[in-house]
């Protein structure tokens, strides 16, 4: 029984590492954790400064931070936040009481925060939509409106078997910190005649394995997972 418990705890520990570690393969001993400000929220990013640059792009309502490999110039993964204009908040299904209170005591906003990973030709995005209340210097996440996977790049591929969940890091809502995690399978359609990033050789190099065939179409698959922690302070 003691041996079983040890194996189970070890498996859980490895799963947490897989969810929240960078998707690139660099020296683990050099990873550092930085709390980086987006728009309304902060995100914990683990990366190796000697091999990765953080590139920030933003406008009035959004911020995107890409982890770029210094040697190849390729984007390894991306974090971002999109703020919905305040005039649209009342039209969302967040409760009329919340929207009316926002006019008299503090401000409500909706932030969509996300993390993307790159796997060959496929860019997968895991998003969480947060309903945030602010009053002077006080802020809190009142609720999570939605958590979902989506395809963030085009081409003959899609996500299957996708599951995602967001929980409060304080045990309940309202809160100031949330954790999102999810898993999915990337399925890419290719053939022997296709070249470039969707070719069989390129897919294999990116970690895809053969799934099944249908006529001249060949499908390759890759299971993925993502996790991130966002906070207001």
Coordinates of C-alpha atoms in Angstrom, one line a residue:
X1 CA 0.0 0.0 0.0
X2 CA 2.9 2.4 0.8
X3 CA 4.5 1.6 -2.5
X4 CA 1.3 2.3 -4.4
X5 CA 0.9 5.7 -2.6
X6 CA 4.5 6.6 -3.5
X7 CA 3.9 5.8 -7.2
X8 CA 0.6 7.7 -7.3
X9 CA 2.1 10.8 -5.8
X10 CA 5.1 10.6 -8.1
X11 CA 2.7 10.4 -11.1
X12 CA 0.8 13.5 -9.9
X13 CA 4.0 15.4 -9.5
X14 CA 5.2 14.6 -13.0
X15 CA 1.8 15.6 -14.4
X16 CA 2.0 19.0 -12.7
X17 CA 5.5 19.5 -14.2
X18 CA 4.3 18.7 -17.7
X19 CA 1.3 21.1 -17.4
X20 CA 3.1 24.1 -16.2
X21 CA 6.6 23.8 -17.8
X22 CA 7.6 25.5 -21.0
X23 CA 7.1 23.4 -24.1
X24 CA 10.6 23.9 -25.4
X25 CA 13.4 21.5 -24.4
X26 CA 16.1 23.6 -22.8
X27 CA 18.3 23.2 -19.7
X28 CA 15.9 22.7 -16.8
X29 CA 18.4 23.9 -14.2
X30 CA 18.3 27.4 -15.7
X31 CA 14.6 27.9 -15.7
X32 CA 13.4 30.9 -13.7
X33 CA 9.8 31.9 -12.8
X34 CA 8.8 35.5 -13.5
X35 CA 5.5 37.1 -12.7
X36 CA 4.8 39.2 -15.8
X37 CA 2.1 41.9 -16.1
X38 CA -0.3 41.7 -19.0
X39 CA -3.2 44.1 -18.8
X40 CA -5.4 43.4 -15.8
X41 CA -3.6 40.3 -14.7
X42 CA -0.2 38.9 -14.0
X43 CA 1.0 35.5 -15.3
X44 CA 3.7 33.2 -14.0
X45 CA 6.1 32.4 -16.8
X46 CA 8.9 29.8 -16.5
X47 CA 11.7 30.2 -19.1
X48 CA 15.4 30.1 -19.6
X49 CA 16.8 33.6 -20.1
X50 CA 19.9 32.3 -21.8
X51 CA 18.0 30.7 -24.6
X52 CA 14.7 32.6 -24.8
X53 CA 13.6 36.2 -25.4
X54 CA 10.3 37.6 -24.2
X55 CA 8.8 39.7 -27.0
X56 CA 5.8 42.0 -25.9
X57 CA 3.2 43.4 -28.3
X58 CA 0.2 45.4 -27.1
X59 CA -2.6 47.8 -28.0
X60 CA -5.3 49.5 -26.0
X61 CA -7.3 46.4 -25.2
X62 CA -4.8 43.5 -25.5
X63 CA -1.3 42.3 -24.6
X64 CA 0.6 39.4 -26.1
X65 CA 4.0 38.0 -24.8
X66 CA 5.8 35.5 -27.0
X67 CA 8.7 33.3 -25.9
X68 CA 11.1 33.3 -28.8
X69 CA 14.0 30.9 -29.2
X70 CA 17.2 33.0 -29.5
X71 CA 18.9 30.6 -32.0
X72 CA 16.1 29.8 -34.4
X73 CA 13.9 32.8 -33.9
X74 CA 10.9 30.5 -33.6
X75 CA 8.0 31.3 -31.3
X76 CA 7.9 28.6 -28.7
X77 CA 4.7 29.7 -26.9
X78 CA 2.6 32.8 -26.2
X79 CA 0.7 34.3 -23.3
X80 CA -1.9 37.0 -23.8
X81 CA -4.9 38.9 -22.4
X82 CA -7.8 40.6 -24.3
X83 CA -10.0 43.0 -22.4
X84 CA -13.6 43.4 -23.6
X85 CA -14.8 47.0 -23.8
X86 CA -16.7 48.0 -20.7
X87 CA -19.9 49.0 -22.6
X88 CA -20.3 45.4 -23.8
X89 CA -20.1 43.9 -20.3
X90 CA -23.7 44.5 -19.4
X91 CA -24.8 42.5 -22.5
X92 CA -23.0 39.4 -21.5
X93 CA -24.6 36.6 -19.5
X94 CA -23.0 37.6 -16.2
X95 CA -26.0 38.6 -14.2
X96 CA -27.9 41.9 -14.6
X97 CA -27.3 42.7 -10.9
X98 CA -23.6 42.7 -11.5
X99 CA -23.9 45.0 -14.5
X100 CA -26.1 47.5 -12.7
X101 CA -23.9 47.6 -9.6
X102 CA -21.0 48.4 -11.9
X103 CA -22.5 51.8 -12.6
X104 CA -22.5 52.9 -9.0
X105 CA -19.8 51.1 -7.1
X106 CA -16.6 50.2 -8.9
X107 CA -15.9 48.8 -12.3
X108 CA -16.5 45.4 -13.9
X109 CA -14.5 44.1 -16.9
X110 CA -14.1 40.9 -18.8
X111 CA -10.6 39.6 -19.5
X112 CA -9.9 36.7 -21.7
X113 CA -6.4 35.3 -20.8
X114 CA -4.7 32.5 -22.8
X115 CA -1.6 30.5 -23.4
X116 CA -0.6 29.1 -26.7
X117 CA 1.8 26.3 -27.7
X118 CA 3.4 25.6 -31.1
X119 CA 3.6 22.0 -32.4
X120 CA 4.8 22.0 -36.0
X121 CA 2.1 23.7 -38.1
X122 CA -0.4 23.7 -35.3
X123 CA -0.8 26.5 -32.8
X124 CA -3.2 25.5 -30.0
X125 CA -4.7 28.0 -27.5
X126 CA -6.1 27.4 -24.0
X127 CA -8.3 30.3 -22.9
X128 CA -10.1 31.4 -19.7
X129 CA -12.6 34.3 -19.5
X130 CA -12.6 36.1 -16.2
X131 CA -15.2 38.5 -14.7
X132 CA -13.2 41.0 -12.7
X133 CA -14.4 43.7 -10.2
X134 CA -12.3 46.7 -9.4
X135 CA -12.8 49.5 -6.8
X136 CA -9.9 52.0 -6.3
X137 CA -6.9 49.7 -5.5
X138 CA -9.1 46.7 -4.7
X139 CA -9.6 44.0 -7.3
X140 CA -11.1 40.5 -7.4
X141 CA -12.1 37.8 -9.8
X142 CA -15.8 37.3 -9.2
X143 CA -16.2 34.3 -11.5
X144 CA -14.9 32.3 -14.4
X145 CA -17.2 32.7 -17.4
X146 CA -15.7 30.0 -19.6
X147 CA -12.6 27.9 -20.2
X148 CA -11.9 26.3 -23.6
X149 CA -9.4 25.1 -26.3
X150 CA -9.3 26.6 -29.8
X151 CA -7.2 26.4 -33.0
X152 CA -5.1 29.5 -33.2
X153 CA -3.6 28.8 -36.7
X154 CA -5.0 27.6 -40.0
X155 CA -4.5 24.5 -42.0
X156 CA -5.7 20.9 -42.2
X157 CA -5.7 20.2 -38.5
X158 CA -8.0 20.3 -35.5
X159 CA -8.2 19.6 -31.8
X160 CA -10.0 16.5 -30.4
X161 CA -10.6 15.0 -27.0
X162 CA -10.2 18.4 -25.5
X163 CA -10.9 19.0 -21.8
X164 CA -10.2 22.2 -19.7
X165 CA -10.9 23.5 -16.3
X166 CA -10.2 26.6 -14.2
X167 CA -10.2 26.6 -10.4
X168 CA -9.6 29.2 -7.7
X169 CA -6.2 29.0 -6.0
X170 CA -7.8 30.2 -2.8
X171 CA -10.5 27.5 -2.8
X172 CA -13.5 29.7 -3.7
X173 CA -14.8 32.8 -5.5
X174 CA -14.3 35.7 -5.4
X175 CA -10.6 35.2 -5.6
X176 CA -7.4 37.0 -6.8
X177 CA -5.7 33.9 -8.3
X178 CA -6.8 31.2 -10.7
X179 CA -5.2 28.1 -12.2
X180 CA -6.2 26.8 -15.6
X181 CA -5.3 23.3 -17.0
X182 CA -6.3 21.2 -19.9
X183 CA -5.4 18.5 -22.3
X184 CA -6.2 17.8 -26.0
X185 CA -5.1 15.8 -29.0
X186 CA -3.9 17.5 -32.2
X187 CA -5.0 15.7 -35.4
X188 CA -3.4 16.7 -38.7
X189 CA -4.5 15.6 -42.2
X190 CA -1.6 14.9 -44.6
X191 CA -0.6 12.7 -47.5
X192 CA 2.6 11.4 -49.1
X193 CA 2.5 14.2 -51.7
X194 CA 2.3 17.1 -49.2
X195 CA 5.5 19.0 -48.5
X196 CA 6.5 21.7 -46.0
X197 CA 5.3 21.9 -42.4
X198 CA 2.4 19.5 -43.0
X199 CA 4.6 16.8 -44.6
X200 CA 4.9 13.4 -42.8
X201 CA 8.6 14.0 -42.1
X202 CA 7.9 17.4 -40.6
X203 CA 5.1 16.1 -38.4
X204 CA 7.2 13.2 -37.1
X205 CA 10.0 15.7 -36.3
X206 CA 7.4 17.8 -34.3
X207 CA 6.5 14.7 -32.3
X208 CA 3.4 13.5 -34.2
X209 CA 2.7 9.8 -34.6
X210 CA 0.6 7.9 -37.2
X211 CA -3.1 7.7 -36.3
X212 CA -5.1 6.2 -39.2
X213 CA -5.7 6.5 -43.0
X214 CA -8.8 7.2 -45.0
X215 CA -8.3 6.8 -48.8
X216 CA -5.3 8.9 -49.8
X217 CA -5.5 11.0 -46.5
X218 CA -3.3 10.1 -43.6
X219 CA -3.9 11.4 -40.1
X220 CA -1.2 12.1 -37.6
X221 CA -1.8 12.8 -33.9
X222 CA -0.1 14.4 -30.9
X223 CA -1.5 14.6 -27.3
X224 CA -0.8 17.9 -25.6
X225 CA -1.4 19.6 -22.3
X226 CA -1.2 23.1 -21.0
X227 CA -1.5 24.9 -17.7
X228 CA -1.1 28.4 -16.4
X229 CA -1.6 30.5 -13.3
X230 CA -3.0 34.1 -13.4
X231 CA -3.3 36.6 -10.6
X232 CA -4.4 40.1 -10.0
X233 CA -1.5 41.1 -7.7

